[in-house]
Coordinates of C-alpha atoms and ligand atoms in Angstrom, one line a residue:
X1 CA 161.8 215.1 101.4
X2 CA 160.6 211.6 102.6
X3 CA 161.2 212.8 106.5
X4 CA 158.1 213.5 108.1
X5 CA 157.8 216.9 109.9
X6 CA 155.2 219.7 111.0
X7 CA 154.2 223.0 111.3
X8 CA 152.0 224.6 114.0
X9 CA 150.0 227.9 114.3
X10 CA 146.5 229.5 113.4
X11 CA 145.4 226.8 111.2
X12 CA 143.0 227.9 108.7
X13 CA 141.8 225.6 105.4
X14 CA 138.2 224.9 103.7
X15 CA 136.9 221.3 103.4
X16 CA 133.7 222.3 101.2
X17 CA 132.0 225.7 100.0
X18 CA 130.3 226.1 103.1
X19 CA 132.7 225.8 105.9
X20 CA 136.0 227.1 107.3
X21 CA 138.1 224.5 109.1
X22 CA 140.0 226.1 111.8
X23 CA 142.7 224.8 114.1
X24 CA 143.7 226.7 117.0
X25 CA 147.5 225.9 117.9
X26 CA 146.9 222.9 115.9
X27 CA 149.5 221.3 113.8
X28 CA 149.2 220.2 110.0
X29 CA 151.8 217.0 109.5
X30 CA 154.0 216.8 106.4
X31 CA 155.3 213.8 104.6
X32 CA 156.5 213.0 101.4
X33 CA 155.4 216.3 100.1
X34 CA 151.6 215.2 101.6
X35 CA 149.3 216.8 104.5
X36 CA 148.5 213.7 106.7
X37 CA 146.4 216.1 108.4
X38 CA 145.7 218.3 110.8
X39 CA 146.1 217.8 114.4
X40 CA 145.3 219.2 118.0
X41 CA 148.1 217.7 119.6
X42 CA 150.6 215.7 118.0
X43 CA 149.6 211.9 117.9
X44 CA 151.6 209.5 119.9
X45 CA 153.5 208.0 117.0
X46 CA 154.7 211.1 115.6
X47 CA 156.2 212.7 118.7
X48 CA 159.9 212.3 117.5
X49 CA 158.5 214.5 114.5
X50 CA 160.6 218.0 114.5
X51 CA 157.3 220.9 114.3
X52 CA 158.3 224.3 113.7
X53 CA 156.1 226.7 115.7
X54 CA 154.9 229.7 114.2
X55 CA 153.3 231.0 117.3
X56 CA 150.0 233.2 117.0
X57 CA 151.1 233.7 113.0
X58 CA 148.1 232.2 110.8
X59 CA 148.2 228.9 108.4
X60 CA 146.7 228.5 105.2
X61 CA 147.1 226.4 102.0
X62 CA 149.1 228.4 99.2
X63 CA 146.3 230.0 97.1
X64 CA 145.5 229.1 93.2
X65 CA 145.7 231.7 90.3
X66 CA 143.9 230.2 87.7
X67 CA 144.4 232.5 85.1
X68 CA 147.5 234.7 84.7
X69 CA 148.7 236.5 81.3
X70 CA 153.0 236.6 82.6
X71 CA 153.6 239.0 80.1
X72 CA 151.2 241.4 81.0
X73 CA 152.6 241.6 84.7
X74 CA 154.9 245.0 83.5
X75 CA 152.1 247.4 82.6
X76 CA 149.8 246.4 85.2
X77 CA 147.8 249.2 86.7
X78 CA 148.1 251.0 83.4
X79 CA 145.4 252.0 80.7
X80 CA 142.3 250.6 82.5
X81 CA 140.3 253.0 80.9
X82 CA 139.3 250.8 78.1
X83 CA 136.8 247.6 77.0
X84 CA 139.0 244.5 76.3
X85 CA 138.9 244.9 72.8
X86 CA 140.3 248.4 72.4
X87 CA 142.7 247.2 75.5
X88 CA 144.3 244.4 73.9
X89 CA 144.8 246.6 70.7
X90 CA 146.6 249.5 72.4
X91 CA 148.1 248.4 75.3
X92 CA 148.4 244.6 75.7
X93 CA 149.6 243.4 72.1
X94 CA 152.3 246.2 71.8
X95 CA 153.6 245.0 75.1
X96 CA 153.6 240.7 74.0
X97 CA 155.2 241.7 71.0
X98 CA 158.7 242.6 72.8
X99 CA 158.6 239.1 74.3
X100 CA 160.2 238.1 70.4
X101 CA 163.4 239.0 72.6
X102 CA 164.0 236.3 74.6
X103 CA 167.1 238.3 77.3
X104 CA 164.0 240.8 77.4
X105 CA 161.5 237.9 78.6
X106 CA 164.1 237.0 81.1
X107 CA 164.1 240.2 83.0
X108 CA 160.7 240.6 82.4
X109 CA 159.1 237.1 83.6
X110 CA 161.8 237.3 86.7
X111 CA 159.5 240.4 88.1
X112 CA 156.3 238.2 88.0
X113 CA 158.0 235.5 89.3
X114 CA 159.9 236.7 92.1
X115 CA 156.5 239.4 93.0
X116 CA 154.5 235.5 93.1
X117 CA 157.0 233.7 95.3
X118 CA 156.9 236.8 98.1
X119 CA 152.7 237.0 97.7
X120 CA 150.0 234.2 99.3
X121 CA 150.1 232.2 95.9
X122 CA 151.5 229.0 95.6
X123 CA 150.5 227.4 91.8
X124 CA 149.1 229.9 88.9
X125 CA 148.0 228.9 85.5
X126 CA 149.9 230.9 83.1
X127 CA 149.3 232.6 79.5
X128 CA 152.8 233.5 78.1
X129 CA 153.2 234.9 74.5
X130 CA 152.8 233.2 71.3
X131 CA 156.8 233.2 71.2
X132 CA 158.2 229.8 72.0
X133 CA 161.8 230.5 73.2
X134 CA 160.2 233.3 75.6
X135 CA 157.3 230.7 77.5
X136 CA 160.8 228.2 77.9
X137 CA 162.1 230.8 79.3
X138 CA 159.3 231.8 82.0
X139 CA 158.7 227.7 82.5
X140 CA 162.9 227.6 83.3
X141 CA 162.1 230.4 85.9
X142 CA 158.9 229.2 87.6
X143 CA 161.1 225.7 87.9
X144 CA 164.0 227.6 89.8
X145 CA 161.7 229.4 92.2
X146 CA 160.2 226.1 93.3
X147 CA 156.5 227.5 92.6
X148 CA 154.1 224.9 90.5
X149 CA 152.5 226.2 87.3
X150 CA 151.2 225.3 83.9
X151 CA 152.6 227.6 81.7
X152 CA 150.9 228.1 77.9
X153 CA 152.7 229.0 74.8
X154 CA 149.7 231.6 73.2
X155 CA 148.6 230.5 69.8
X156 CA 147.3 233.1 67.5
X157 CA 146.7 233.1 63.3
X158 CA 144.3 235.5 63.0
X159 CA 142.7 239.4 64.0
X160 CA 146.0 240.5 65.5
X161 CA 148.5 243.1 63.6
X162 CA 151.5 241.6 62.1
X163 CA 154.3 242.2 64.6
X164 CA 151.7 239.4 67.0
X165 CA 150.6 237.7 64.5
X166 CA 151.5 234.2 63.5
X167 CA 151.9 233.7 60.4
X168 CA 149.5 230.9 59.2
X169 CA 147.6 228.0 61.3
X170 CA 150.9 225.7 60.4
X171 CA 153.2 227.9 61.4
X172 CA 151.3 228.4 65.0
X173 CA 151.1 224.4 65.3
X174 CA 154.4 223.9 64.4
X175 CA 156.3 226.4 67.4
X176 CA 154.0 224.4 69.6
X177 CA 155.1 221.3 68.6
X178 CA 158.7 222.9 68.6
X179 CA 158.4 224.3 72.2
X180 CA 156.5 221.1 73.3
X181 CA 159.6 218.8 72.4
X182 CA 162.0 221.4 73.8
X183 CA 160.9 221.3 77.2
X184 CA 159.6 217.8 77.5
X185 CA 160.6 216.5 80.7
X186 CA 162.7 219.2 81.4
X187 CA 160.6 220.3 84.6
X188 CA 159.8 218.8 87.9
X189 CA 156.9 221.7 88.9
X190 CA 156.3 222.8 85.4
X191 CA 153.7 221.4 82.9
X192 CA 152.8 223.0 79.6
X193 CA 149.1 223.5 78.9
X194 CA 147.8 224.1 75.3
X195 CA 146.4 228.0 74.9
X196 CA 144.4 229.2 71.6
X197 CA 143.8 232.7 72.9
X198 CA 140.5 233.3 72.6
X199 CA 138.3 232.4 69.2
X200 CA 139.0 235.8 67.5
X201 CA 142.8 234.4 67.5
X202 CA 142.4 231.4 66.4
X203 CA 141.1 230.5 62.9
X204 CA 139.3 226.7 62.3
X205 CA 142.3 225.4 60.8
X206 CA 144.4 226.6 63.6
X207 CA 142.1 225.1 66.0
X208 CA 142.0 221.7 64.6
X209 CA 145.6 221.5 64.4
X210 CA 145.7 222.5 67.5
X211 CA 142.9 219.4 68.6
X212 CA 145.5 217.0 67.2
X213 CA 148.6 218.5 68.7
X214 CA 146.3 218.1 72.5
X215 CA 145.1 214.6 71.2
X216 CA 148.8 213.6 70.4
X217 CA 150.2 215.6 73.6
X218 CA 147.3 214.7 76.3
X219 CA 147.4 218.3 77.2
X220 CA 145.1 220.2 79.2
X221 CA 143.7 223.7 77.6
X222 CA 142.7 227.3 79.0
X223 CA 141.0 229.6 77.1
X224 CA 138.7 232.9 77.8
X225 CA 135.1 232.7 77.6
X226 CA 132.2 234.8 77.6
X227 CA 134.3 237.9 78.8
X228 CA 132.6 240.8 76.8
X229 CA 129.7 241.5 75.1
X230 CA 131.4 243.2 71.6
X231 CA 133.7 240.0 71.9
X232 CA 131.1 237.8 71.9
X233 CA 129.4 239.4 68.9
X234 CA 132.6 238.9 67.2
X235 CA 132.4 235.4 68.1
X236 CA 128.5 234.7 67.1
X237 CA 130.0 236.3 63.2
X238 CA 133.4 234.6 62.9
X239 CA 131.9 231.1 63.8
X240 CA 127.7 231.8 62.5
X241 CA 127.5 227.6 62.8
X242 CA 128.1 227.1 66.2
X243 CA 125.3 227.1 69.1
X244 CA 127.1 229.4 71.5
X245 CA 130.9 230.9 72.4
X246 CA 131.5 227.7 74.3
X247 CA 130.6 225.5 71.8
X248 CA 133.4 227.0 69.0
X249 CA 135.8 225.6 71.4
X250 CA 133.8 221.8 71.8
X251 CA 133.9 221.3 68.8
X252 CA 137.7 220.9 68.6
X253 CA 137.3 219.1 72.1
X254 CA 138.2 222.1 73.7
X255 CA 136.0 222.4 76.1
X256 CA 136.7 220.1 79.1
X257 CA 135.5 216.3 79.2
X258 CA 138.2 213.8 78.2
X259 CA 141.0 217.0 78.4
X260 CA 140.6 219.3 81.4
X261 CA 140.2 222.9 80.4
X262 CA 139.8 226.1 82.3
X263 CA 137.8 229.4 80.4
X264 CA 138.3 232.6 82.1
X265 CA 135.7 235.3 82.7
X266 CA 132.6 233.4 82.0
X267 CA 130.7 236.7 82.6
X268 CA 127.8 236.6 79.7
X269 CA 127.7 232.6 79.3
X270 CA 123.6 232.1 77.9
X271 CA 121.8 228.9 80.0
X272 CA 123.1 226.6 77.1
X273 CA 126.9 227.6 77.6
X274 CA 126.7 226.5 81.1
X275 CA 125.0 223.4 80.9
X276 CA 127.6 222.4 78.1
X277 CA 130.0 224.2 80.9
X278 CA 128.3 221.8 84.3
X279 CA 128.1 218.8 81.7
X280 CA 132.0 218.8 80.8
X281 CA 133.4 219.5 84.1
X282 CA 134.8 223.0 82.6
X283 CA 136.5 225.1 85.5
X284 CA 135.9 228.5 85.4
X285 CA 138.5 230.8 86.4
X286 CA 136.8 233.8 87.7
X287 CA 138.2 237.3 87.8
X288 CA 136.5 239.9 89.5
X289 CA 138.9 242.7 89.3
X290 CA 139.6 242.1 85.7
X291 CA 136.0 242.5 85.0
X292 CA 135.7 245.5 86.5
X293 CA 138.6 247.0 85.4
X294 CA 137.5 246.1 81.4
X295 CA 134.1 247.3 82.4
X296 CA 133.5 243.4 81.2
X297 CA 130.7 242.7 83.9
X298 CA 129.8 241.1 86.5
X299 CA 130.0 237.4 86.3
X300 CA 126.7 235.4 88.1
X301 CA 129.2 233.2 90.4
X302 CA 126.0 232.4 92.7
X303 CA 124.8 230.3 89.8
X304 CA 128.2 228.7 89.3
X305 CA 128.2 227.7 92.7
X306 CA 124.4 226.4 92.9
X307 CA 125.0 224.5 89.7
X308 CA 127.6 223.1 91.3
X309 CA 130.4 224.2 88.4
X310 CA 133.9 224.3 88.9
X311 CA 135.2 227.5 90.1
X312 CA 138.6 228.9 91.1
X313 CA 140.0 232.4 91.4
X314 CA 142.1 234.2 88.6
X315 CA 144.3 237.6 89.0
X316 CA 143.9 237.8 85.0
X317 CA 147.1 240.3 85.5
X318 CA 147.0 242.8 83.6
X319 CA 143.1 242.9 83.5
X320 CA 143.4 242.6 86.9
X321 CA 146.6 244.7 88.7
X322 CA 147.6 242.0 91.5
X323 CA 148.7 238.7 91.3
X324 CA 147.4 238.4 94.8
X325 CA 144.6 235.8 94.9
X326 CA 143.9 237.3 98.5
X327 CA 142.9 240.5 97.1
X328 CA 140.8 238.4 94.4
X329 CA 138.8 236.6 97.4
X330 CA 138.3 240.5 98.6
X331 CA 137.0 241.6 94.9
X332 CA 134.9 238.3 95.0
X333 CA 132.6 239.6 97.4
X334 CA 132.3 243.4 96.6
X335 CA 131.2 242.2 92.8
X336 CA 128.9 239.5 94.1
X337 CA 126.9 242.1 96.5
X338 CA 126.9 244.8 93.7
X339 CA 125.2 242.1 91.2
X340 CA 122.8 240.8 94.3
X341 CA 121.6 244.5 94.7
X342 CA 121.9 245.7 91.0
X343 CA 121.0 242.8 89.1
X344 CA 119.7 240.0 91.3
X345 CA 118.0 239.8 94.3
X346 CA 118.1 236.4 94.6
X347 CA 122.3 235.8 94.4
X348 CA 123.5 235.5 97.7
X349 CA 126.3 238.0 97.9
X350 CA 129.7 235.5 98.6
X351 CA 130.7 235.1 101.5
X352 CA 134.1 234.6 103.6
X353 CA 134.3 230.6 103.1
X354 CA 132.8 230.6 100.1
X355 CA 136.0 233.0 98.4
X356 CA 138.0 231.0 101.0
X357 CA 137.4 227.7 99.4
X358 CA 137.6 229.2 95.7
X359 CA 140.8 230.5 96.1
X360 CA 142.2 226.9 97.8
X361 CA 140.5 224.5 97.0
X362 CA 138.5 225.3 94.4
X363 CA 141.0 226.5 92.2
X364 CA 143.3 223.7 93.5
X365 CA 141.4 221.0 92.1
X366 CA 142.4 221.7 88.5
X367 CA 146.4 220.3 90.1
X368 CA 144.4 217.7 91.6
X369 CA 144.4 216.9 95.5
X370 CA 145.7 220.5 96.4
X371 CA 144.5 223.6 98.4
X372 CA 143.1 222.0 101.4
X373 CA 145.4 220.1 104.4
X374 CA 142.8 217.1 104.6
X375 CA 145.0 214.3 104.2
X376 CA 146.8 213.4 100.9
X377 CA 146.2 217.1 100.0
X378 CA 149.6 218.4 98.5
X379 CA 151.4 220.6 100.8
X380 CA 151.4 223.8 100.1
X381 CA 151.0 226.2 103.1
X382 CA 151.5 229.9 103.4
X383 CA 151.9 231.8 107.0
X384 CA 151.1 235.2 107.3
X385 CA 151.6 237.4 110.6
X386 CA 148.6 239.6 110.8
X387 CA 149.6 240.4 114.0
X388 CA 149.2 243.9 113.0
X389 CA 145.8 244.0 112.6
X390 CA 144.7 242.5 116.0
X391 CA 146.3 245.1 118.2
X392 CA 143.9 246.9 120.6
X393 CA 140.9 244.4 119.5
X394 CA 139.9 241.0 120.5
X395 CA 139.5 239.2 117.5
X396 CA 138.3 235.1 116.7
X397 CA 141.2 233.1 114.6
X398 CA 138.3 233.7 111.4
X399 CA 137.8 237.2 112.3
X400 CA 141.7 237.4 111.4
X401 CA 141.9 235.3 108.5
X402 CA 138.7 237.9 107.4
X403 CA 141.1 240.5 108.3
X404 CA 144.4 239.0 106.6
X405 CA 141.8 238.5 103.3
X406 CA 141.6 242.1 102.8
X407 CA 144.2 244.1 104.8
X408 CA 147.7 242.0 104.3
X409 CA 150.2 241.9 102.1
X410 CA 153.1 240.7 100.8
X411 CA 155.3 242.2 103.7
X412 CA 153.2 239.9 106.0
X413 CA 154.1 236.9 104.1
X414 CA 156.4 234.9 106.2
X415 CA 157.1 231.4 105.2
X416 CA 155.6 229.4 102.3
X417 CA 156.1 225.8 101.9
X418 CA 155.2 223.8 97.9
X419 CA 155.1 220.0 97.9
X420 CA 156.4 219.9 101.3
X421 CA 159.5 221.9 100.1
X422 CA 160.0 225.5 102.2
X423 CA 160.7 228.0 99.9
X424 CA 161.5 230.8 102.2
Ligands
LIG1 N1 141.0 237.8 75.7 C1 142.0 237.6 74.7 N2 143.2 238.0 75.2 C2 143.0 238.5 76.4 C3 143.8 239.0 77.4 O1 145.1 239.1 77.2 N3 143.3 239.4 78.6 C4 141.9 239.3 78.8 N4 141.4 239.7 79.9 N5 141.1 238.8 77.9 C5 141.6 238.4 76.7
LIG2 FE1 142.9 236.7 80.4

């Protein structure tokens, strides 16, 4: 791991919102699991260094899923017909309820896993089920196939029938603490992350347990936010007290600042949500094809972005019915331009760089210095032959990555490299 070495091609990587980097035949450097950059030619005192040359093939950074349900991944592309509400009633909590079978979670967390290593994404913030055996058992997975992830044991007390239901705020805090001690230090690429589902789950008592288990843990959070307009109704009457949806989570300190925390979906957030969203440092994982799929909206990213928020890309799987974070940079744009002629003329539909960097580096920030190849940036790289889709046409190296954004596919995947490490 500590030997230095390179790989060269179409390099393609974002260093802010507004730009795309490219390197034509350049060569990103690899040490110690780090980018030290990305080069033209390589510099004089790295000539000895073995580079693997991947031709005409492009070069990104592995892209970030910020928000994932693992369980969900089986019935994906199934009964998309309803509102979330109605959704997670019929077809999402029948389907987390067989995860109480832990040989069943194994066959079933091995097709996520092994459909994520083949695809374009390298890391992937994960919601498992509330069973504590079973979110072991995808962590012991995600460890094997060398991918990174945070991985969430689901805590729910409340508003959930009885075969998904635990069974009181103590008993919820209590398999966390249980799973927690389990798998402490068992992983190298693994973290846990703490994961009240959403407030209709989780009751006040459950919640401030669950603020001393992340107090006592130093645990990061993810959560859903905002997502749907009957949901946050439900919210506004469960917790009447509270100043907005956001704001049921603060108060537990669940809500960014001294612990990071990503909320998915953000779609219906008032002005106060997301100044208490800009003021924490909250990243939003945005989903588009889940909120189109659950008729849940269209969320205003051209705000997030001019308030400067954090903002990364999620599959939401089973919302959504690809884990590919590609096909989310695709989605992206096609939402922002319908809410830019529908709802605002003043939004800036998205463009190319600007789903480019959410789906790197945006996203990548939550793991710290990752989805870029600046230097120090973690190396995660991902090489896709497009060269498919540039046969009988003259196109630019970004004209290709445009095309590789919405045309490729798994099949076009050919090497991936996480921490430095090649996985295939
Ligand atoms: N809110 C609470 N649970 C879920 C879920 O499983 N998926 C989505 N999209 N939203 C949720
Ligand atoms: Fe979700």
């Amino acid at each position: 791991m500590d030997e230095i070495f390179g790989i060269k091609g179409q390099i393609c990587f974002s260093k802010d919102l507004e730009h795309l980097e490219i390197a034509e035949n350049g060569i990103v450097l690899c040490s110690r699991g780090k980018s030290l950059g990305v080069f033209e030619k390589l510099p004089e005192a790295y000539a000895h260094v073995p580079v693997k040359d991947y031709k005409d093939a492009l070069i990104i950074p592995g892209l970030i899923d910020l928000h994932v349900h693992a369980p969900q991944f089986v019935f994906r592309a199934l009964g998309l017909d309803m509102e979330l509400l109605e959704w997670l009633d019929v077809n999402t909590f029948p389907q987390e309820a067989k995860y109480a079978d832990p040989a069943y979670a194994k066959e079933a967390y091995s097709l996520i896993v092994e459909d994520m290593l083949k695809g374009p994404n390298t890391r992937a913030v994960m919601f498992a089920t509330l069973h504590g055996e079973s979110a072991e058992v995808l962590m012991d997975l995600v460890e094997q196939s060398g991918l990174v992830a945070y991985v969430g044991k689901v805590n729910m007390d409340r508003n959930a029938p009885d075969y998904l239901c635990e069974e009181s705020a103590e008993a919820s805090a209590k398999a966390t603490v249980a799973w927690l001690t389990r798998t402490k230090g068992k992983y190298q690429h693994v973290k846990p992350i703490l994961t009240p589902r959403f407030i209709p789950s989780c009751s006040d008592q459950l919640m401030q347990k669950l603020q001393e288990i992340q107090e006592t843990w130093d645990l990061p959070v993810q959560s859903h936010l905002s997502e749907n307009i009957s949901e946050i109704q439900w919210v506004h009457e469960l917790c009447p007290d509270t100043s907005c949806y956001g704001d049921a989570y603060a108060r537990y300190g669940m809500f960014g600042g001294r612990y990071p925390s990503i909320m998915a979906h953000c779609v219906h957030c008032p002005e106060n949500e997301l100044d208490m969203i800009k003021n924490n440092g909250v990243y939003i994982a945005h989903c588009p094809q889940s909120n189109t799929n659950l008729s849940s909206g269209m969320a205003p990213v051209r705000k997030f972005l001019d308030m400067g928020l954090n903002v990364g890309l999620g599959s939401d799987v089973a919302g959504g019915y690809t884990t590919s974070i590609l096909r989310a940079m695709a989605d992206a744009i096609g939402v922002s331009k319908l809410y830019w002629r529908t709802v605002d003329a003043s939004a800036k539909p998205l463009c190319l760089e600007e789903v480019f960097y959410l789906g790197t580096k945006g996203g990548g920030a939550f793991f710290g210095k990752v989805g870029s190849f600046e230097k120090d940036y973690e190396f995660d790289a991902v090489v896709i032959d497009d060269s498919q889709y540039h046969k009988c046409i003259d196109l630019s190296v970004k004209q290709r990555l445009e095309r590789a954004i919405y045309l490729s596919d798994d099949r076009h995947i050919c090497a991936k490299y996480v921490q430095g490490r090649q996985l295939f």
